[in-house]
Coordinates of C-alpha atoms in Angstrom, one line a residue:
Chain A
M1 CA -17.6 27.7 -16.7
L2 CA -15.8 25.5 -14.3
N3 CA -12.1 24.9 -14.9
R4 CA -10.7 21.4 -14.4
R5 CA -9.4 22.1 -10.9
E6 CA -12.7 23.5 -9.7
F7 CA -14.6 20.7 -11.3
L8 CA -12.3 18.2 -9.5
K9 CA -12.9 19.9 -6.2
S10 CA -16.7 20.2 -6.6
A11 CA -17.1 16.6 -7.9
G12 CA -14.9 15.1 -5.3
A13 CA -11.6 13.8 -6.6
T14 CA -12.0 10.2 -5.8
A15 CA -15.6 9.7 -7.0
A16 CA -14.9 11.6 -10.2
A17 CA -11.6 10.0 -11.0
G18 CA -12.9 7.3 -13.4
A19 CA -15.1 9.6 -15.5
L20 CA -12.6 12.4 -15.5
G21 CA -9.9 10.1 -16.5
A22 CA -11.8 9.5 -19.7
G23 CA -12.1 13.2 -20.1
F24 CA -8.4 13.6 -19.9
A25 CA -7.5 10.6 -22.1
G26 CA -7.3 12.7 -25.2
S27 CA -5.5 15.6 -23.6
A28 CA -1.8 16.2 -24.0
I29 CA 0.5 15.7 -21.1
A30 CA 0.0 18.8 -18.9
A31 CA 2.9 21.0 -18.1
P32 CA 4.3 20.2 -14.6
A33 CA 2.9 22.4 -11.9
G34 CA 5.0 23.8 -9.1
G35 CA 4.5 23.3 -5.4
H36 CA 6.4 22.2 -2.3
V37 CA 6.6 18.6 -1.2
V38 CA 8.1 17.6 2.1
V39 CA 9.4 14.0 2.3
I40 CA 9.9 12.4 5.7
G41 CA 12.4 9.6 5.6
G42 CA 15.3 9.0 3.2
G43 CA 15.0 5.2 2.8
Y44 CA 13.8 3.1 -0.1
G45 CA 10.5 4.9 -0.3
G46 CA 11.3 8.5 0.6
A47 CA 14.6 8.8 -1.4
T48 CA 12.9 7.4 -4.5
A49 CA 9.9 9.7 -4.1
A50 CA 12.2 12.8 -3.7
K51 CA 14.1 11.9 -6.8
Y52 CA 11.2 11.1 -9.0
L53 CA 9.2 14.2 -7.9
R54 CA 12.2 16.3 -9.1
M55 CA 12.8 14.3 -12.2
W56 CA 9.2 14.0 -13.4
S57 CA 8.3 17.7 -12.6
E58 CA 11.4 18.7 -14.6
G59 CA 12.6 20.6 -11.5
K60 CA 9.4 22.6 -11.0
V61 CA 8.3 21.0 -7.8
K62 CA 10.4 21.9 -4.7
V63 CA 11.3 18.9 -2.6
T64 CA 12.6 19.0 0.9
L65 CA 13.7 15.6 2.3
V66 CA 14.0 15.3 6.1
E67 CA 16.3 12.4 7.2
R68 CA 18.0 11.7 10.5
Q69 CA 21.0 9.8 9.1
K70 CA 23.8 11.5 7.1
Q71 CA 24.1 8.5 4.7
F72 CA 21.8 5.9 3.4
I73 CA 22.5 2.3 4.7
S74 CA 20.6 -0.5 3.0
C75 CA 18.8 -3.2 4.9
P76 CA 18.8 -5.5 1.8
I77 CA 22.3 -7.0 1.4
S78 CA 23.0 -6.2 5.1
N79 CA 22.8 -9.9 5.9
L80 CA 26.0 -10.3 3.9
V81 CA 27.6 -7.9 6.3
V82 CA 26.4 -10.2 9.1
N83 CA 27.9 -13.1 7.2
G84 CA 31.2 -11.3 6.8
A85 CA 31.2 -11.3 3.0
R86 CA 30.6 -7.5 2.8
Q87 CA 31.4 -4.5 4.9
L88 CA 29.0 -1.8 6.1
S89 CA 30.7 0.6 3.6
D90 CA 29.5 -1.7 0.7
I91 CA 25.9 -1.0 1.7
T92 CA 26.3 2.7 2.4
V93 CA 25.4 5.3 -0.2
S94 CA 25.7 9.1 0.0
Y95 CA 22.7 11.5 -0.4
D96 CA 24.8 13.8 -2.6
G97 CA 23.2 12.3 -5.8
L98 CA 19.8 13.6 -4.5
K99 CA 21.3 17.0 -3.9
G100 CA 22.4 17.0 -7.5
R101 CA 18.8 16.5 -8.5
G102 CA 17.9 19.7 -6.5
V103 CA 16.5 17.9 -3.5
E104 CA 16.9 20.0 -0.4
I105 CA 18.1 17.7 2.3
V106 CA 17.6 18.5 5.9
H107 CA 19.3 16.2 8.4
G108 CA 17.0 16.4 11.3
E109 CA 14.0 14.8 12.9
V110 CA 10.3 15.6 12.4
T111 CA 8.6 15.8 15.8
A112 CA 5.1 17.1 14.8
I113 CA 2.8 17.2 11.8
D114 CA -0.1 19.6 11.5
V115 CA -2.3 18.2 8.8
A116 CA -4.8 21.1 8.9
K117 CA -2.1 23.7 8.5
R118 CA 0.1 21.6 6.2
R119 CA 3.2 22.1 8.3
V120 CA 5.8 19.9 9.9
K121 CA 8.0 20.8 12.8
L122 CA 11.5 19.6 13.4
A123 CA 13.3 18.9 16.7
D124 CA 15.4 22.0 16.3
G125 CA 12.3 24.2 16.1
T126 CA 12.3 24.6 12.3
A127 CA 8.9 24.6 10.6
L128 CA 8.3 23.5 7.0
D129 CA 5.1 24.3 5.1
Y130 CA 4.1 22.0 2.4
D131 CA 1.5 21.6 -0.4
R132 CA 1.8 17.8 -0.1
L133 CA 3.6 15.6 2.4
L134 CA 5.1 12.2 1.7
V135 CA 5.8 10.1 4.8
S136 CA 8.1 7.1 4.4
P137 CA 9.1 6.3 8.0
G138 CA 9.7 2.6 7.7
I139 CA 9.1 0.6 10.9
D140 CA 9.5 1.1 14.6
F141 CA 10.0 -1.7 17.1
L142 CA 7.7 -2.7 19.9
P143 CA 10.3 -4.2 22.3
E144 CA 8.0 -3.7 25.3
E145 CA 5.9 -6.6 23.9
V146 CA 8.7 -9.0 24.9
G147 CA 9.5 -9.0 28.7
G148 CA 13.0 -7.8 29.4
L149 CA 13.8 -6.7 25.9
A150 CA 13.3 -2.9 26.0
G151 CA 16.5 -1.0 26.5
N152 CA 18.7 -4.1 25.9
E153 CA 19.4 -3.9 22.2
E154 CA 23.1 -3.8 22.8
Q155 CA 23.1 -7.2 24.5
I156 CA 20.3 -8.6 22.3
P157 CA 20.6 -6.9 18.9
H158 CA 17.9 -6.9 16.3
A159 CA 20.1 -5.7 13.4
W160 CA 16.8 -5.1 11.5
K161 CA 17.7 -1.5 10.8
A162 CA 21.0 -1.5 9.0
G163 CA 23.9 0.4 10.6
P164 CA 25.6 0.1 14.0
Q165 CA 23.2 -2.8 14.9
T166 CA 24.4 -4.8 11.8
V167 CA 28.1 -4.3 12.9
L168 CA 27.2 -5.2 16.5
L169 CA 25.6 -8.5 15.5
R170 CA 28.6 -9.3 13.2
K171 CA 31.0 -8.6 16.2
Q172 CA 29.0 -10.9 18.5
L173 CA 29.2 -13.7 15.9
E174 CA 32.9 -13.2 15.6
D175 CA 33.4 -13.3 19.3
M176 CA 31.2 -16.4 19.7
K177 CA 33.1 -19.6 20.6
D178 CA 33.0 -22.6 18.3
G179 CA 30.2 -24.8 19.6
G180 CA 28.1 -21.8 20.6
V181 CA 24.4 -21.2 19.9
F182 CA 23.1 -18.5 17.7
A183 CA 19.4 -18.0 18.3
L184 CA 17.2 -15.9 16.1
H185 CA 13.6 -14.9 16.9
I186 CA 11.1 -14.0 14.2
P187 CA 8.0 -12.0 15.3
K188 CA 4.5 -12.7 14.0
A189 CA 3.8 -11.4 10.5
P190 CA 3.6 -8.8 9.1
Y191 CA 7.1 -7.7 9.7
R192 CA 9.7 -6.0 7.5
C193 CA 11.2 -8.2 4.8
P194 CA 9.4 -11.6 5.0
P195 CA 12.3 -13.8 3.7
G196 CA 14.9 -11.8 5.5
P197 CA 15.1 -13.8 8.8
Y198 CA 15.4 -17.1 7.0
E199 CA 18.1 -15.6 4.8
R200 CA 19.9 -14.5 8.0
A201 CA 19.7 -18.0 9.4
C202 CA 21.3 -19.4 6.2
V203 CA 24.1 -16.8 5.9
V204 CA 25.0 -17.1 9.6
A205 CA 25.1 -20.9 9.2
D206 CA 27.4 -20.4 6.2
Y207 CA 29.8 -18.3 8.3
L208 CA 29.7 -20.7 11.2
M209 CA 30.2 -23.8 9.0
N210 CA 33.3 -22.2 7.6
H211 CA 34.7 -20.9 10.9
K212 CA 33.0 -22.5 13.9
P213 CA 31.5 -25.7 12.6
K214 CA 30.5 -27.1 16.0
S215 CA 28.0 -24.3 16.5
K216 CA 24.2 -24.3 16.2
V217 CA 21.7 -22.0 14.6
L218 CA 18.3 -22.0 16.3
V219 CA 15.4 -20.3 14.5
L220 CA 12.5 -19.5 16.9
D221 CA 9.6 -18.5 14.7
A222 CA 6.5 -17.0 16.3
N223 CA 4.7 -18.0 13.0
P224 CA 3.4 -21.4 12.3
D225 CA 5.6 -21.8 9.2
I226 CA 8.3 -20.2 7.1
Q227 CA 6.8 -17.0 5.7
S228 CA 8.5 -16.7 2.3
K229 CA 10.2 -19.0 -0.2
K230 CA 9.4 -21.9 2.1
G231 CA 10.4 -24.7 -0.2
L232 CA 13.7 -23.0 -1.2
F233 CA 14.7 -22.3 2.4
L234 CA 13.9 -25.9 3.4
Q235 CA 16.3 -27.0 0.6
S236 CA 19.0 -25.2 2.6
F237 CA 17.7 -26.0 6.1
N238 CA 17.5 -29.7 5.3
G239 CA 20.4 -29.8 2.9
R240 CA 23.8 -28.1 3.5
Y241 CA 22.7 -26.9 7.0
K242 CA 20.8 -29.9 8.2
D243 CA 23.2 -30.5 11.1
M244 CA 23.5 -26.9 12.0
I245 CA 20.1 -25.1 11.6
E246 CA 17.1 -26.2 13.8
Y247 CA 13.8 -24.6 12.8
R248 CA 11.1 -24.3 15.4
P249 CA 7.7 -23.0 14.3
D250 CA 5.1 -21.6 16.8
S251 CA 7.8 -20.4 19.1
A252 CA 6.6 -17.0 20.3
L253 CA 9.0 -15.3 22.6
R254 CA 7.6 -14.4 26.0
S255 CA 10.6 -12.8 27.6
V256 CA 14.4 -12.5 27.5
D257 CA 17.1 -12.2 30.1
A258 CA 19.7 -9.9 28.7
T259 CA 22.5 -10.8 31.2
T260 CA 22.4 -14.5 30.4
R261 CA 21.1 -14.2 26.8
T262 CA 18.2 -16.5 27.7
A263 CA 15.0 -16.7 25.6
E264 CA 11.9 -17.8 27.4
L265 CA 9.2 -19.5 25.3
E266 CA 5.9 -20.9 26.5
F267 CA 7.3 -24.3 27.3
D268 CA 11.0 -23.9 27.0
K269 CA 14.0 -21.7 28.0
I270 CA 16.9 -21.4 25.6
R271 CA 20.3 -20.1 26.6
A272 CA 22.1 -18.6 23.6
D273 CA 25.6 -17.3 23.0
V274 CA 24.3 -14.8 20.5
L275 CA 20.6 -13.9 20.8
N276 CA 19.2 -12.0 17.9
V277 CA 15.6 -10.9 18.5
L278 CA 13.5 -9.2 15.9
P279 CA 10.9 -7.4 18.0
P280 CA 7.3 -7.0 16.9
M281 CA 7.0 -4.1 14.5
R282 CA 4.7 -1.2 13.6
A283 CA 4.7 1.8 11.3
G284 CA 7.3 4.4 12.2
R285 CA 5.9 6.4 15.2
I286 CA 5.8 9.7 13.4
V287 CA 2.5 8.5 11.7
D288 CA 0.8 9.0 15.1
Q289 CA 1.0 12.7 14.3
L290 CA -1.4 12.2 11.4
G291 CA -4.4 11.7 13.8
V292 CA -5.7 8.7 12.0
A293 CA -6.5 5.3 13.4
L294 CA -4.0 2.7 12.5
L295 CA -5.1 -0.7 11.2
N296 CA -4.4 -3.4 13.9
E297 CA -3.1 -0.4 15.8
R298 CA 0.1 -0.6 13.7
W299 CA -0.2 0.3 10.0
V300 CA -1.5 3.2 8.0
D301 CA -4.6 2.7 5.9
I302 CA -4.2 4.3 2.4
E303 CA -6.1 5.0 -0.8
W304 CA -4.2 3.0 -3.4
L305 CA -4.6 5.4 -6.4
S306 CA -2.9 8.3 -4.6
M307 CA -1.2 6.5 -1.6
E308 CA -2.9 9.2 0.5
A309 CA -3.5 8.2 4.2
K310 CA -7.3 7.8 4.8
G311 CA -8.3 10.7 7.0
A312 CA -5.2 12.8 6.4
P313 CA -5.7 14.9 3.3
N314 CA -2.5 15.9 1.3
V315 CA -0.5 13.3 3.2
H316 CA 0.9 10.3 1.2
V317 CA 2.3 7.3 3.0
V318 CA 4.5 4.7 1.4
G319 CA 6.7 1.7 2.2
D320 CA 6.7 -0.6 5.2
A321 CA 4.5 1.7 7.3
I322 CA 1.3 1.0 5.3
F323 CA -1.3 -1.7 5.7
P324 CA -0.3 -3.7 2.6
A325 CA -2.5 -4.9 -0.2
P326 CA -3.2 -8.7 -0.4
T327 CA 0.1 -10.7 -0.6
M328 CA 2.1 -7.5 -0.9
P329 CA 5.4 -7.8 1.1
K330 CA 7.1 -5.1 3.2
S331 CA 10.2 -4.7 1.2
G332 CA 12.6 -2.0 0.0
H333 CA 11.8 -2.8 -3.6
M334 CA 8.1 -2.4 -2.9
A335 CA 8.7 0.9 -1.1
N336 CA 10.5 2.1 -4.2
Q337 CA 7.5 1.1 -6.3
H338 CA 5.0 2.7 -3.9
A339 CA 7.0 5.9 -4.1
K340 CA 6.7 6.1 -7.9
V341 CA 2.9 5.6 -7.7
A342 CA 2.8 8.4 -5.0
A343 CA 5.1 10.7 -7.0
A344 CA 3.0 10.4 -10.1
A345 CA -0.2 10.9 -8.1
I346 CA 1.2 14.0 -6.3
L347 CA 2.3 15.6 -9.6
N348 CA -1.2 15.0 -11.1
L349 CA -2.9 16.4 -8.0
L350 CA -0.7 19.5 -8.0
A351 CA -1.7 20.0 -11.6
G352 CA -5.4 19.6 -10.7
Q353 CA -5.7 16.2 -12.4
A354 CA -6.9 12.9 -11.0
P355 CA -4.3 10.3 -10.1
N356 CA -3.4 7.5 -12.7
P357 CA -6.5 5.2 -12.5
D358 CA -4.5 2.1 -13.4
P359 CA -1.3 1.9 -11.3
L360 CA 0.8 -1.3 -11.3
V361 CA 3.7 -2.2 -9.0
M362 CA 6.0 -5.2 -8.9
N363 CA 8.3 -6.8 -6.4
T364 CA 11.6 -8.7 -6.5
C365 CA 13.3 -10.0 -3.3
Y366 CA 16.5 -11.9 -3.6
S367 CA 17.7 -13.9 -0.6
F368 CA 21.2 -15.3 -0.2
V369 CA 21.7 -18.8 1.3
D370 CA 25.5 -18.3 1.6
A371 CA 27.9 -15.6 0.5
T372 CA 27.4 -16.3 -3.2
N373 CA 24.2 -18.2 -4.0
A374 CA 20.8 -16.5 -4.0
M375 CA 17.2 -17.1 -5.0
H376 CA 14.2 -14.8 -5.6
V377 CA 10.5 -14.3 -5.1
A378 CA 8.8 -12.0 -7.6
S379 CA 5.2 -10.6 -8.0
V380 CA 3.2 -8.1 -10.0
H381 CA 0.2 -6.2 -8.5
R382 CA -2.3 -4.2 -10.5
Y383 CA -5.1 -1.9 -9.3
S384 CA -8.6 -3.3 -9.2
A385 CA -11.2 -0.6 -9.5
E386 CA -13.7 -3.0 -8.1
K387 CA -11.8 -3.9 -5.0
K388 CA -10.1 -0.5 -4.7
T389 CA -6.7 -2.1 -3.9
L390 CA -3.8 -3.7 -5.8
L391 CA -4.2 -7.4 -6.4
P392 CA -1.5 -9.9 -7.7
V393 CA -1.9 -10.4 -11.4
E394 CA -3.2 -13.9 -12.0
G395 CA -0.5 -16.2 -13.4
S396 CA 2.4 -13.8 -12.7
G397 CA 5.2 -14.0 -10.2
G398 CA 6.9 -17.0 -8.6
V399 CA 10.1 -18.2 -7.1
S400 CA 13.5 -19.7 -8.2
T401 CA 13.7 -23.4 -8.7
A402 CA 16.9 -23.4 -6.6
A403 CA 19.5 -20.9 -5.3
S404 CA 22.3 -20.2 -7.8
E405 CA 25.4 -18.3 -8.3
L406 CA 23.8 -16.5 -11.3
E407 CA 21.0 -15.2 -9.1
G408 CA 23.6 -14.2 -6.5
K409 CA 25.1 -11.9 -9.2
Y410 CA 21.7 -10.6 -10.1
A411 CA 21.0 -9.9 -6.4
L412 CA 24.0 -7.7 -6.2
A413 CA 23.3 -6.1 -9.6
W414 CA 19.7 -5.4 -8.3
S415 CA 21.2 -3.6 -5.3
R416 CA 23.5 -1.4 -7.4
N417 CA 20.6 -0.5 -9.7
I418 CA 18.0 0.2 -7.1
W419 CA 20.4 2.3 -5.1
A420 CA 21.1 4.3 -8.2
D421 CA 17.4 4.5 -9.0
M422 CA 16.7 6.1 -5.6
L423 CA 19.8 8.1 -4.9
T424 CA 21.5 9.3 -8.1
Chain B
M1 CA -21.0 23.6 -25.7
K2 CA -23.4 24.1 -22.9
L3 CA -22.3 22.7 -19.6
A4 CA -25.3 20.3 -19.3
T5 CA -24.4 18.8 -22.7
A6 CA -20.7 18.6 -21.7
C7 CA -21.7 16.8 -18.5
A8 CA -23.9 14.4 -20.4
V9 CA -21.1 13.6 -22.8
L10 CA -18.7 13.0 -19.9
L11 CA -21.2 10.7 -18.2
I12 CA -21.7 8.6 -21.4
V13 CA -17.9 8.4 -21.9
G14 CA -17.4 7.7 -18.3
A15 CA -20.0 4.9 -18.3
T16 CA -18.6 3.2 -21.4
A17 CA -14.9 3.9 -21.2
T18 CA -13.9 4.0 -17.6
A19 CA -11.8 0.9 -18.0
Q20 CA -9.9 2.5 -20.9
A21 CA -9.4 5.8 -19.1
Q22 CA -5.7 6.3 -19.4
D23 CA -3.3 8.6 -17.6
P24 CA -1.3 10.7 -20.0
N25 CA 1.9 9.5 -18.3
L26 CA 0.9 5.8 -18.2
A27 CA 3.9 4.7 -20.3
R28 CA 6.3 6.6 -18.1
N29 CA 4.7 5.2 -14.9
L30 CA 4.8 1.6 -16.2
A31 CA 8.4 1.9 -17.4
A32 CA 9.4 3.1 -13.9
T33 CA 8.4 -0.3 -12.5
C34 CA 11.4 -1.7 -14.4
A35 CA 13.9 0.8 -13.1
N36 CA 14.7 -1.0 -9.8
C37 CA 16.7 -3.5 -11.8
H38 CA 17.2 -1.9 -15.3
G39 CA 18.0 1.6 -14.1
T40 CA 16.2 4.9 -14.1
D41 CA 14.7 5.4 -17.6
G42 CA 16.3 2.1 -18.6
Q43 CA 19.9 3.3 -17.9
A44 CA 21.3 0.3 -16.0
V45 CA 24.4 0.9 -13.9
G46 CA 25.9 -2.6 -14.3
G47 CA 25.0 -6.2 -14.3
M48 CA 21.6 -5.7 -15.9
E49 CA 20.5 -5.0 -19.4
T50 CA 20.2 -1.3 -20.4
L51 CA 16.8 -0.8 -22.1
A52 CA 17.2 2.9 -23.0
G53 CA 17.4 3.3 -26.7
M54 CA 16.7 -0.4 -27.5
P55 CA 14.3 -0.7 -30.5
A56 CA 10.7 -1.2 -29.3
E57 CA 10.2 -4.3 -31.4
R58 CA 13.1 -6.0 -29.8
I59 CA 11.9 -5.2 -26.3
V60 CA 8.3 -6.4 -27.2
K61 CA 9.7 -9.6 -28.7
K62 CA 12.0 -10.4 -25.7
V63 CA 9.4 -9.8 -23.1
T64 CA 6.7 -11.8 -24.9
D65 CA 9.2 -14.6 -25.5
Y66 CA 10.0 -14.6 -21.8
R67 CA 6.3 -14.7 -21.1
S68 CA 5.7 -17.7 -23.5
G69 CA 8.8 -19.5 -22.2
E70 CA 10.5 -19.4 -25.6
L71 CA 13.3 -17.4 -24.0
P72 CA 14.7 -19.0 -20.8
A73 CA 15.0 -16.8 -17.8
T74 CA 15.6 -16.9 -14.1
I75 CA 12.9 -14.3 -13.2
M76 CA 11.7 -12.4 -16.3
H77 CA 9.2 -15.1 -17.3
Q78 CA 7.4 -14.6 -14.0
I79 CA 7.5 -10.8 -14.2
A80 CA 6.5 -10.6 -17.9
K81 CA 3.3 -12.5 -17.1
G82 CA 2.2 -9.6 -14.9
Y83 CA 2.0 -7.2 -17.9
T84 CA -0.6 -7.1 -20.7
D85 CA 0.4 -6.8 -24.4
E86 CA -0.7 -3.1 -24.3
Q87 CA 1.4 -2.4 -21.2
I88 CA 4.5 -4.1 -22.8
R89 CA 4.0 -2.0 -25.9
L90 CA 3.8 1.3 -23.9
I91 CA 6.9 0.4 -21.9
A92 CA 8.8 -0.7 -25.1
D93 CA 8.0 2.6 -26.9
Y94 CA 9.0 4.6 -23.8
F95 CA 12.4 2.9 -23.5
A96 CA 13.0 3.1 -27.2
A97 CA 12.6 6.8 -27.1
R98 CA 15.2 7.3 -24.3
K99 CA 18.7 8.3 -25.2

């Protein structure tokens, strides 16, 4: 007589998932199984996964989280630090809450992953063996795709990973003379946080209008149009900021000169006082250790029911690093939702059960247009067994009618709640 | 039961009921999609409504009223339209049972 685990193995977990799911439907919730899960990356995806694996397994699954930074610093809300309305300390959260959940935290860097041996190696020589691995590495930059950019991130900050870069960009804006030019370059989509660059243009313009009103904000977008909340951002660009913000679509950056802060486009050269370039992005480089081909040479292809990387068994990848489902944004909120799907799937798989056949995720992104007013975009995505991906639920989702103070309050409440959801 | 019979039953069930196949933790998983704003297990930490311990009927009524437009909202009317009646019921029962 085959037991459930053997049957799963012999039938092939994915092919059998539908029929087996029916077989499980009447069964009681299985007792959580043990095992060791290593999580790489303590951002929105990894921290959430670590917490929920501990919480949902009632402490039975051992979780080791490997993270380079000693504290979590949030990208969402970091544009308010650039604006001056918030300090870096306001967007910094300790990892102590996860320790309280029993998560073993290793502050280090993973340098190698051996998928066959189920082992990761750290820069200090430590090896960690796992039953399942969850990789949430976020993005890495490709500065070499813009001439003159690589190695010059002190002169030309990105401030697209929150931390010292955020503070640096803020300092450059404070030092800029009234009448100066702040130029912001947006790479071709997909990039981390679709509305984020337009939010940055608005909140920088807000700061400059209040303190350096003769200045200009120049948005150089490699894309043909605003990538998120277009109508809402245009309300600000053409409204309060119409004499300050100039938006230029189809403005791919060819090269930069770091000493003169000059941006070279195909037909134009722009000299800026503060030059903020978001470089092209790809999945965090550690995914190259998985030995799988990346989609568009940048993003990890995953199975949506388990969030397992195609071609890398026992390895689950979440967050900005994956090739997204249709209309799904690369956002911290979405990484948190991926992590919960992955955590649930990992616990089922450790217990010899198929993953949940009907996962659903939702996204909310708030954007500030000044220090107090914000607006949102929301969406809900449900698994389609036919398409084998998550699709937006018809009729759901949408955007604000206009930015408001009330949604500014909700945006900050969102940040407090999601930080607690992942880190306490 | 002989294995062949068991497999045949599984196949029939699988063929007719795949869409209804339900994870035993489906309610927990669905409720977790609300936690980003409403807190882990519905325990909000400030500025959002705590759902833990709220009577299930009240949650169902609020969400369906958001969905129909009867209850005005900034965002919940758009999110509520992404969930079926069955999903809302599962989520409501889950939060109602939290302390």
